[in-house]
mmCIF file of C-alpha atoms in Angstrom:
data_model
loop_
_atom_site.group_PDB
_atom_site.id
_atom_site.type_symbol
_atom_site.label_atom_id
_atom_site.label_comp_id
_atom_site.label_asym_id
_atom_site.label_seq_id
_atom_site.Cartn_x
_atom_site.Cartn_y
_atom_site.Cartn_z
ATOM 1 C CA MET A 14 50.585 161.224 -62.366
ATOM 2 C CA PRO A 15 51.875 161.309 -59.092
ATOM 3 C CA ASP A 16 55.632 160.356 -58.216
ATOM 4 C CA PRO A 17 55.550 156.669 -57.590
ATOM 5 C CA TRP A 18 57.885 156.954 -54.648
ATOM 6 C CA TYR A 19 55.697 159.653 -52.998
ATOM 7 C CA VAL A 20 52.714 157.291 -53.542
ATOM 8 C CA LEU A 21 54.801 154.296 -51.903
ATOM 9 C CA SER A 22 55.895 156.433 -49.063
ATOM 10 C CA GLY A 23 52.442 157.649 -48.330
ATOM 11 C CA ILE A 24 50.965 153.862 -48.410
ATOM 12 C CA ALA A 25 53.969 152.803 -46.147
ATOM 13 C CA VAL A 26 53.346 155.769 -43.648
ATOM 14 C CA SER A 27 49.642 154.862 -43.426
ATOM 15 C CA ALA A 28 50.470 151.206 -43.103
ATOM 16 C CA ALA A 29 52.853 151.906 -40.309
ATOM 17 C CA VAL A 30 50.500 153.856 -38.273
ATOM 18 C CA THR A 31 47.554 151.529 -38.597
ATOM 19 C CA TRP A 32 49.745 148.446 -37.598
ATOM 20 C CA ALA A 33 51.110 150.412 -34.687
ATOM 21 C CA LEU A 34 47.479 151.303 -33.445
ATOM 22 C CA ARG A 35 46.539 147.452 -33.862
ATOM 23 C CA ALA A 36 49.657 145.934 -32.375
ATOM 24 C CA ALA A 37 50.596 148.540 -29.512
ATOM 25 C CA PRO A 38 47.710 148.152 -27.276
ATOM 26 C CA PHE A 39 48.421 144.466 -26.654
ATOM 27 C CA ALA A 40 51.648 145.432 -25.034
ATOM 28 C CA MET A 41 50.004 147.741 -22.773
ATOM 29 C CA LEU A 42 46.739 146.137 -22.524
ATOM 30 C CA ALA A 43 46.359 146.182 -18.572
ATOM 31 C CA PRO A 44 46.162 150.162 -18.316
ATOM 32 C CA LEU A 45 44.168 150.651 -21.256
ATOM 33 C CA ARG A 46 41.384 148.101 -20.336
ATOM 34 C CA HIS A 47 40.678 150.317 -17.272
ATOM 35 C CA SER A 48 41.177 153.751 -18.668
ATOM 36 C CA ALA A 49 37.636 155.441 -18.462
ATOM 37 C CA LEU A 50 39.058 158.336 -20.421
ATOM 38 C CA MET A 51 39.604 155.829 -23.192
ATOM 39 C CA ALA A 52 36.280 154.253 -23.067
ATOM 40 C CA HIS A 53 34.630 157.575 -23.112
ATOM 41 C CA ILE A 54 36.466 158.816 -26.222
ATOM 42 C CA GLY A 55 36.131 155.301 -28.070
ATOM 43 C CA GLU A 56 32.455 155.465 -27.551
ATOM 44 C CA ARG A 57 31.951 158.727 -29.206
ATOM 45 C CA MET A 58 34.783 159.088 -31.563
ATOM 46 C CA PRO A 59 33.331 156.900 -34.601
ATOM 47 C CA VAL A 60 30.130 158.665 -35.102
ATOM 48 C CA GLY A 61 32.176 162.163 -35.107
ATOM 49 C CA MET A 62 34.875 160.985 -37.281
ATOM 50 C CA MET A 63 32.405 159.730 -40.072
ATOM 51 C CA VAL A 64 30.522 163.121 -39.809
ATOM 52 C CA ILE A 65 33.981 164.863 -40.338
ATOM 53 C CA LEU A 66 35.067 162.689 -43.299
ATOM 54 C CA ALA A 67 31.859 162.976 -45.074
ATOM 55 C CA VAL A 68 32.056 166.950 -44.833
ATOM 56 C CA TYR A 69 35.788 166.600 -45.907
ATOM 57 C CA THR A 70 34.704 164.495 -49.063
ATOM 58 C CA LEU A 71 32.325 167.530 -50.154
ATOM 59 C CA ARG A 72 34.621 170.342 -49.497
ATOM 60 C CA ASP A 73 34.860 171.153 -53.053
ATOM 61 C CA THR A 74 31.015 171.332 -53.233
ATOM 62 C CA ASP A 75 30.027 175.035 -53.208
ATOM 63 C CA PRO A 76 26.641 175.357 -51.147
ATOM 64 C CA VAL A 77 25.409 178.337 -52.954
ATOM 65 C CA VAL A 78 26.005 177.049 -56.596
ATOM 66 C CA ALA A 79 22.777 175.094 -57.581
ATOM 67 C CA ALA A 80 24.792 172.954 -60.120
ATOM 68 C CA SER A 81 27.270 171.989 -57.394
ATOM 69 C CA ALA A 82 25.095 171.709 -54.291
ATOM 70 C CA GLY A 83 22.075 170.206 -56.077
ATOM 71 C CA PRO A 84 23.518 166.715 -56.935
ATOM 72 C CA ALA A 85 25.183 166.527 -53.336
ATOM 73 C CA VAL A 86 21.997 167.304 -51.545
ATOM 74 C CA LEU A 87 19.939 164.783 -53.730
ATOM 75 C CA ALA A 88 22.374 161.971 -53.372
ATOM 76 C CA LEU A 89 22.639 162.567 -49.678
ATOM 77 C CA ALA A 90 18.907 162.518 -49.230
ATOM 78 C CA ILE A 91 18.665 159.332 -51.109
ATOM 79 C CA THR A 92 21.457 157.702 -49.296
ATOM 80 C CA ILE A 93 20.364 158.696 -46.049
ATOM 81 C CA GLY A 94 16.741 158.025 -46.455
ATOM 82 C CA LEU A 95 17.274 154.608 -48.092
ATOM 83 C CA HIS A 96 19.725 153.482 -45.284
ATOM 84 C CA LEU A 97 16.930 154.454 -42.641
ATOM 85 C CA TRP A 98 14.357 152.599 -44.489
ATOM 86 C CA ARG A 99 16.159 149.624 -45.555
ATOM 87 C CA GLY A 100 19.350 149.498 -43.482
ATOM 88 C CA SER A 101 21.424 147.805 -46.451
ATOM 89 C CA MET A 102 24.702 149.409 -46.661
ATOM 90 C CA THR A 103 25.377 148.097 -50.310
ATOM 91 C CA LEU A 104 21.890 149.530 -51.508
ATOM 92 C CA SER A 105 22.543 152.806 -49.733
ATOM 93 C CA ILE A 106 25.795 153.705 -51.125
ATOM 94 C CA PHE A 107 25.019 152.187 -54.718
ATOM 95 C CA ALA A 108 21.746 154.213 -55.001
ATOM 96 C CA GLY A 109 23.325 157.617 -53.571
ATOM 97 C CA THR A 110 26.463 157.299 -55.774
ATOM 98 C CA ALA A 111 24.322 156.164 -58.976
ATOM 99 C CA ALA A 112 21.952 159.482 -58.607
ATOM 100 C CA TYR A 113 25.134 161.615 -57.994
ATOM 101 C CA VAL A 114 26.803 160.387 -60.993
ATOM 102 C CA LEU A 115 23.760 160.505 -63.139
ATOM 103 C CA ALA A 116 23.054 164.355 -61.909
ATOM 104 C CA THR A 117 26.701 165.553 -62.320
ATOM 105 C CA SER A 118 27.304 163.783 -65.781
ATOM 106 C CA VAL A 119 24.162 165.263 -67.124
ATOM 107 C CA ILE A 120 25.216 168.749 -65.861
ATOM 108 C CA ALA A 121 28.677 168.362 -67.083
ATOM 109 C CA ALA A 122 27.512 167.218 -70.475
ATOM 110 C CA MET B 7 28.764 122.030 -29.089
ATOM 111 C CA GLN B 8 31.097 123.856 -26.562
ATOM 112 C CA VAL B 9 32.956 120.738 -25.599
ATOM 113 C CA MET B 10 33.821 119.968 -29.312
ATOM 114 C CA GLU B 11 34.797 123.613 -29.876
ATOM 115 C CA MET B 12 37.265 123.456 -26.770
ATOM 116 C CA ASP B 13 38.419 119.786 -27.975
ATOM 117 C CA THR B 14 39.515 121.064 -31.361
ATOM 118 C CA ALA B 15 41.390 124.147 -29.949
ATOM 119 C CA ASN B 16 43.407 121.923 -27.791
ATOM 120 C CA ARG B 17 44.623 119.535 -30.323
ATOM 121 C CA GLU B 18 45.770 122.066 -32.405
ATOM 122 C CA PRO B 19 48.440 120.564 -34.735
ATOM 123 C CA THR B 20 45.950 117.680 -35.753
ATOM 124 C CA GLY B 21 42.949 119.300 -37.139
ATOM 125 C CA VAL B 22 44.580 122.099 -38.847
ATOM 126 C CA ARG B 23 42.580 121.366 -42.115
ATOM 127 C CA GLU B 24 39.357 121.365 -40.509
ATOM 128 C CA GLU B 25 40.053 124.584 -38.717
ATOM 129 C CA ILE B 26 41.145 126.374 -41.902
ATOM 130 C CA ALA B 27 37.824 125.334 -43.411
ATOM 131 C CA ALA B 28 36.026 126.532 -40.014
ATOM 132 C CA GLY B 29 37.710 129.959 -40.435
ATOM 133 C CA TRP B 30 36.483 130.034 -44.202
ATOM 134 C CA ARG B 31 32.812 129.389 -43.244
ATOM 135 C CA ALA B 32 33.031 132.054 -40.428
ATOM 136 C CA VAL B 33 34.556 134.662 -42.901
ATOM 137 C CA LEU B 34 32.688 134.030 -46.105
ATOM 138 C CA PRO B 35 29.839 136.440 -45.352
ATOM 139 C CA ALA B 36 32.105 139.172 -44.547
ATOM 140 C CA CYS B 37 34.088 138.636 -48.039
ATOM 141 C CA VAL B 38 30.669 138.816 -49.837
ATOM 142 C CA ALA B 39 29.876 141.913 -47.967
ATOM 143 C CA VAL B 40 32.969 143.630 -48.816
ATOM 144 C CA ILE B 41 32.721 142.876 -52.422
ATOM 145 C CA PRO B 42 30.954 146.292 -53.567
ATOM 146 C CA LEU B 43 33.383 148.321 -51.341
ATOM 147 C CA GLY B 44 36.504 146.634 -52.764
ATOM 148 C CA LEU B 45 35.453 147.089 -56.539
ATOM 149 C CA ALA B 46 34.350 151.004 -55.478
ATOM 150 C CA LEU B 47 38.017 151.310 -54.207
ATOM 151 C CA GLY B 48 39.469 149.866 -57.252
ATOM 152 C CA VAL B 49 37.496 152.169 -59.446
ATOM 153 C CA LEU B 50 38.202 155.103 -57.258
ATOM 154 C CA VAL B 51 42.126 154.357 -57.732
ATOM 155 C CA VAL B 52 41.960 154.391 -61.450
ATOM 156 C CA HIS B 53 39.639 157.548 -61.546
ATOM 157 C CA SER B 54 41.960 159.591 -59.180
ATOM 158 C CA GLY B 55 44.845 159.343 -61.728
ATOM 159 C CA LEU B 56 47.057 156.499 -60.193
ATOM 160 C CA ALA B 57 48.119 153.516 -62.257
ATOM 161 C CA TRP B 58 45.523 150.629 -61.662
ATOM 162 C CA TRP B 59 48.422 148.251 -60.295
ATOM 163 C CA TRP B 60 48.484 150.682 -57.026
ATOM 164 C CA ALA B 61 44.694 149.299 -56.040
ATOM 165 C CA PRO B 62 46.112 145.930 -55.036
ATOM 166 C CA VAL B 63 49.280 147.305 -53.790
ATOM 167 C CA LEU B 64 47.267 149.655 -51.577
ATOM 168 C CA GLY B 65 44.527 146.806 -50.545
ATOM 169 C CA ALA B 66 47.574 144.451 -49.460
ATOM 170 C CA ILE B 67 49.651 146.858 -47.513
ATOM 171 C CA VAL B 68 47.331 149.361 -45.997
ATOM 172 C CA PHE B 69 44.295 146.803 -45.200
ATOM 173 C CA ALA B 70 42.145 149.358 -43.386
ATOM 174 C CA GLY B 71 39.132 149.924 -45.819
ATOM 175 C CA THR B 72 37.735 153.428 -44.634
ATOM 176 C CA MET B 73 41.471 154.824 -44.457
ATOM 177 C CA GLU B 74 42.282 153.305 -47.993
ATOM 178 C CA PHE B 75 39.606 155.298 -49.603
ATOM 179 C CA LEU B 76 40.870 158.521 -47.814
ATOM 180 C CA LEU B 77 44.391 157.741 -48.624
ATOM 181 C CA VAL B 78 43.525 157.810 -52.406
ATOM 182 C CA GLY B 79 42.319 161.220 -51.981
ATOM 183 C CA LEU B 80 45.275 162.239 -50.195
ATOM 184 C CA LEU B 81 47.598 160.798 -52.498
ATOM 185 C CA ALA B 82 46.208 162.145 -55.574
ATOM 186 C CA ALA B 83 46.141 165.670 -53.737
ATOM 187 C CA ALA B 84 50.015 165.019 -53.102
ATOM 188 C CA ALA B 85 49.262 165.856 -49.317
ATOM 189 C CA PRO B 86 52.386 165.962 -47.000
ATOM 190 C CA LEU B 87 53.262 162.698 -45.301
ATOM 191 C CA ALA B 88 52.905 164.224 -41.969
ATOM 192 C CA GLN B 89 49.135 164.790 -42.918
ATOM 193 C CA ILE B 90 48.801 161.284 -44.104
ATOM 194 C CA ALA B 91 50.348 159.943 -40.758
ATOM 195 C CA VAL B 92 48.051 162.209 -38.537
ATOM 196 C CA SER B 93 44.909 161.329 -40.614
ATOM 197 C CA THR B 94 45.696 157.574 -40.428
ATOM 198 C CA LEU B 95 46.085 158.055 -36.526
ATOM 199 C CA LEU B 96 42.860 159.710 -35.896
ATOM 200 C CA VAL B 97 40.787 157.660 -38.594
ATOM 201 C CA ASN B 98 42.141 154.451 -37.348
ATOM 202 C CA PHE B 99 42.321 155.269 -33.548
ATOM 203 C CA ARG B 100 39.318 152.785 -32.893
ATOM 204 C CA HIS B 101 41.546 149.871 -33.458
ATOM 205 C CA VAL B 102 43.307 150.639 -30.076
ATOM 206 C CA PHE B 103 40.140 149.190 -28.436
ATOM 207 C CA TYR B 104 40.163 146.005 -30.251
ATOM 208 C CA ALA B 105 42.949 144.665 -28.329
ATOM 209 C CA ILE B 106 40.790 144.396 -25.323
ATOM 210 C CA SER B 107 38.754 141.412 -26.688
ATOM 211 C CA PHE B 108 40.741 140.032 -29.715
ATOM 212 C CA PRO B 109 42.232 136.287 -28.804
ATOM 213 C CA LEU B 110 45.770 137.085 -29.924
ATOM 214 C CA HIS B 111 46.784 134.810 -26.892
ATOM 215 C CA ARG B 112 45.540 131.857 -29.363
ATOM 216 C CA VAL B 113 48.057 132.792 -31.843
ATOM 217 C CA ARG B 114 51.473 131.650 -30.976
ATOM 218 C CA GLY B 115 54.755 132.479 -32.700
ATOM 219 C CA ALA B 116 56.067 136.015 -33.096
ATOM 220 C CA GLY B 117 55.706 135.908 -36.923
ATOM 221 C CA TRP B 118 52.037 134.991 -36.809
ATOM 222 C CA LYS B 119 51.331 137.270 -33.973
ATOM 223 C CA ALA B 120 52.709 140.245 -36.244
ATOM 224 C CA TYR B 121 50.378 139.346 -39.001
ATOM 225 C CA SER B 122 47.503 138.734 -36.678
ATOM 226 C CA THR B 123 47.797 142.238 -35.430
ATOM 227 C CA PHE B 124 48.469 143.715 -38.809
ATOM 228 C CA ALA B 125 45.195 142.283 -40.275
ATOM 229 C CA LEU B 126 43.020 143.196 -37.309
ATOM 230 C CA THR B 127 40.508 144.826 -39.190
ATOM 231 C CA ASP B 128 36.831 145.854 -38.128
ATOM 232 C CA GLU B 129 35.560 142.756 -39.647
ATOM 233 C CA ALA B 130 38.155 140.510 -38.047
ATOM 234 C CA TYR B 131 37.445 142.008 -34.622
ATOM 235 C CA ALA B 132 33.503 141.634 -35.426
ATOM 236 C CA LEU B 133 34.008 137.781 -36.339
ATOM 237 C CA THR B 134 36.053 137.325 -33.121
ATOM 238 C CA VAL B 135 34.213 139.335 -30.637
ATOM 239 C CA THR B 136 32.245 136.392 -29.266
ATOM 240 C CA PRO B 137 33.217 134.754 -26.043
ATOM 241 C CA GLU B 138 34.048 131.323 -27.467
ATOM 242 C CA SER B 139 36.733 132.790 -29.769
ATOM 243 C CA ALA B 140 39.008 132.627 -26.798
ATOM 244 C CA GLU B 141 39.481 129.074 -27.465
ATOM 245 C CA TRP B 142 39.773 128.954 -31.014
ATOM 246 C CA SER B 143 42.960 127.664 -32.663
ATOM 247 C CA ARG B 144 45.637 129.627 -34.376
ATOM 248 C CA ALA B 145 44.613 128.111 -37.675
ATOM 249 C CA ARG B 146 41.174 129.139 -37.477
ATOM 250 C CA ILE B 147 41.731 132.814 -36.463
ATOM 251 C CA LEU B 148 44.657 133.340 -39.076
ATOM 252 C CA SER B 149 42.423 131.728 -41.877
ATOM 253 C CA ILE B 150 39.761 134.231 -40.922
ATOM 254 C CA GLN B 151 42.035 136.826 -41.252
ATOM 255 C CA GLY B 152 44.178 135.667 -44.275
ATOM 256 C CA PHE B 153 41.102 134.732 -46.593
ATOM 257 C CA PHE B 154 39.495 138.110 -45.845
ATOM 258 C CA HIS B 155 42.781 140.096 -46.680
ATOM 259 C CA LEU B 156 42.926 137.915 -50.093
ATOM 260 C CA ALA B 157 39.355 138.626 -50.768
ATOM 261 C CA TRP B 158 39.959 142.211 -50.302
ATOM 262 C CA VAL B 159 42.917 142.347 -52.475
ATOM 263 C CA VAL B 160 41.175 140.496 -55.213
ATOM 264 C CA CYS B 161 37.834 142.620 -55.286
ATOM 265 C CA VAL B 162 40.278 145.855 -55.265
ATOM 266 C CA ALA B 163 42.214 144.717 -58.263
ATOM 267 C CA VAL B 164 38.929 143.589 -60.173
ATOM 268 C CA GLY B 165 37.556 147.258 -59.265
ATOM 269 C CA ALA B 166 40.640 148.868 -60.885
ATOM 270 C CA GLY B 167 39.998 146.681 -63.913
ATOM 271 C CA VAL B 168 36.531 147.307 -64.426
ATOM 272 C CA GLY B 169 37.416 151.264 -63.413
ATOM 273 C CA SER B 170 39.768 151.824 -66.354
ATOM 274 C CA MET B 171 36.707 150.629 -68.782
ATOM 275 C CA ILE B 172 34.372 153.349 -67.304
ATOM 276 C CA PRO B 173 34.498 156.179 -69.909
ATOM 277 C CA PRO B 174 35.707 159.753 -68.859
ATOM 278 C CA GLU B 175 32.182 161.210 -69.367
ATOM 279 C CA VAL B 176 31.056 159.511 -66.337
ATOM 280 C CA VAL B 177 31.945 161.771 -63.593
ATOM 281 C CA GLY B 178 30.881 161.981 -59.770
ATOM 282 C CA LEU B 179 32.133 158.369 -58.813
ATOM 283 C CA GLU B 180 33.864 159.635 -55.881
ATOM 284 C CA PHE B 181 30.379 160.283 -54.263
ATOM 285 C CA ALA B 182 30.811 156.416 -53.350
ATOM 286 C CA VAL B 183 33.323 157.261 -50.406
ATOM 287 C CA THR B 184 31.040 160.190 -49.053
ATOM 288 C CA ALA B 185 28.029 157.839 -49.197
ATOM 289 C CA LEU B 186 30.246 155.280 -47.376
ATOM 290 C CA PHE B 187 31.166 157.648 -44.578
ATOM 291 C CA VAL B 188 27.564 158.797 -44.463
ATOM 292 C CA VAL B 189 26.352 155.116 -43.888
ATOM 293 C CA LEU B 190 29.121 154.319 -41.401
ATOM 294 C CA GLY B 191 28.047 157.478 -39.472
ATOM 295 C CA LEU B 192 24.693 156.275 -39.271
ATOM 296 C CA GLU B 193 25.740 152.897 -38.123
ATOM 297 C CA ALA B 194 27.793 154.482 -35.586
ATOM 298 C CA TYR B 195 25.006 156.839 -34.298
ATOM 299 C CA LYS B 196 22.843 153.783 -33.558
ATOM 300 C CA VAL B 197 25.414 152.737 -30.835
ATOM 301 C CA ARG B 198 24.454 155.756 -28.821
ATOM 302 C CA ARG B 199 21.488 157.585 -30.427
ATOM 303 C CA SER B 200 22.830 160.722 -28.886
ATOM 304 C CA LEU B 201 22.701 163.871 -31.338
ATOM 305 C CA PRO B 202 24.923 166.337 -29.673
ATOM 306 C CA ILE B 203 28.101 164.273 -30.525
ATOM 307 C CA PRO B 204 27.466 164.434 -34.330
ATOM 308 C CA ALA B 205 26.363 167.910 -34.142
ATOM 309 C CA LEU B 206 29.457 168.810 -32.358
ATOM 310 C CA ALA B 207 31.414 167.178 -34.866
ATOM 311 C CA LEU B 208 29.523 168.683 -37.836
ATOM 312 C CA ALA B 209 30.541 172.127 -36.085
ATOM 313 C CA CYS B 210 34.010 171.206 -36.146
ATOM 314 C CA ALA B 211 34.195 170.224 -39.628
ATOM 315 C CA ILE B 212 32.155 173.462 -40.907
ATOM 316 C CA LEU B 213 34.313 175.615 -38.900
ATOM 317 C CA ALA B 214 37.729 173.790 -39.888
ATOM 318 C CA ALA B 215 36.494 174.039 -43.695
ATOM 319 C CA LEU B 216 36.235 177.956 -43.397
ATOM 320 C CA VAL B 217 39.217 178.235 -41.648
ATOM 321 C CA SER B 218 41.359 176.312 -44.143
ATOM 322 C CA GLY B 219 39.957 174.015 -46.947
ATOM 323 C CA GLU B 220 43.387 172.237 -47.465
ATOM 324 C CA ASN B 221 43.927 171.418 -43.698
ATOM 325 C CA MET B 222 40.358 171.076 -42.573
ATOM 326 C CA LEU B 223 40.671 167.319 -41.692
ATOM 327 C CA LEU B 224 43.435 167.899 -39.245
ATOM 328 C CA ILE B 225 41.911 171.059 -37.698
ATOM 329 C CA ALA B 226 38.260 169.321 -37.406
ATOM 330 C CA MET B 227 39.548 166.044 -35.995
ATOM 331 C CA GLY B 228 41.799 167.887 -33.508
ATOM 332 C CA MET B 229 38.973 170.222 -32.342
ATOM 333 C CA PHE B 230 36.720 167.129 -31.912
ATOM 334 C CA ALA B 231 39.233 165.138 -30.195
ATOM 335 C CA ALA B 232 40.092 168.027 -27.732
ATOM 336 C CA ALA B 233 36.318 168.772 -27.182
ATOM 337 C CA LEU B 234 35.751 164.911 -26.299
ATOM 338 C CA VAL B 235 38.764 164.963 -23.787
ATOM 339 C CA CYS B 236 37.274 168.049 -22.286
ATOM 340 C CA SER B 237 33.616 166.721 -21.963
ATOM 341 C CA TYR B 238 35.136 163.668 -20.125
ATOM 342 C CA PHE B 239 36.865 165.892 -17.607
ATOM 343 C CA PHE B 240 33.808 168.134 -17.302
ATOM 344 C CA ALA B 241 31.418 165.237 -16.553
ATOM 345 C CA ALA B 242 33.939 163.667 -13.913
ATOM 346 C CA TRP B 243 34.096 167.304 -12.306
ATOM 347 C CA ARG B 244 30.483 167.586 -12.323
ATOM 348 C CA SER B 245 29.768 163.994 -10.944
ATOM 349 C CA ARG B 246 32.458 164.533 -8.168
ATOM 350 C CA ARG B 247 30.661 167.900 -7.311
ATOM 351 C CA ALA B 248 27.144 166.096 -6.970
#
C-alpha cells in the first residue's frame, strides 16, 4: 500500500493545479477572451487529450498477444459501437467494461 | 418568466431558501448522471490498492472527475509529483475557458468566490452556460455547485464500499477508465467532426509509447500541444499570404 503522505501530496498537488486553472483566468479574463491562439487550442484540445488518455490506459496491452489485445479490441468495439448507436454514456461505459471484465476474468481463470 | 428571474436575483437576501431549492432542481439531473461514474471511481480506488477512505478524500479535494480517474492510476504507480502536476495541467487545461462565461460576478464575498472557482467543474459550467445565469443569485449558483460536490463525494464513497465486496477473481475493472475516455473523446469529436486532430493525437500517443512507456503521457501531450500551437501559426501565416 502506498505511503499515505505521498498519496496526500499527490492529491494536494493535483487539486492546487486544478484550482489555479479554474481561478486564475478570472483575474486575467480580458486578454484571454480575445486570444485567437487560446480559442484555436481550446477548440481542438479536448478530443486529442481523450485519445491520448485512452491510449495511455491501454499501455500495458500487448498488441501482438491475443490474450492481451483480444479483450481490449472486443471491449473497445462494443463501447464505440454502442455509443455511436445509442449515445448513452452510462450504457456504453457499462457494457464495454462488462465485456472486458468477462473476457479477462475468463482468460485469467 | 424572465422578469421573475431578474426579480428574485435582485432581492437576494430574502428568497435564499427558494433560490437553494431552484439550484437543487437545476443540478438534480447532473447528480443522477454522475452516479455510475462516482461508483466506478470508488471501485477503482479500492482495486488500485488504496485504502477505501481515500476515495471520498480524493473526490472532495480534487473534484475534477476525469483527472481523478487518472490520478488513481498515477498514485498507485507512485508517479513523481512533477508528473502529477503536469498531467493535471494538461488534462484540466480546458477549465481556463470556463471563466469566459461563468457568472462569478454574481457570487459576492472572497470566501464564496474561492469555493465557486474551486468547484467550477465541467457540469457546473454546463449548467450555467445559458445567458440568464448572468442574473442568478449567489445562493442558486453555490447550491448548484455544493449539491453536485456532495453527490459526487457520496457516490465515490459508496463505490469504494461496493468495490471492497468484489472478489479478487474479477479482473479488468480498470477498463471503465478507458471506456470513459473513449466516450468523452467521441463526444468531443462531435464538436468539430474533423478527423485530422484525433489522428494527430493518436500518432503522438503511439510515438510516445514507443519512446517511453513510463513517461508517455507527458511526451504525447507535450507533442500534441506543440503541434496545435504550430498549426495555429501555420494557419495564420497562410491566411496572411492569401
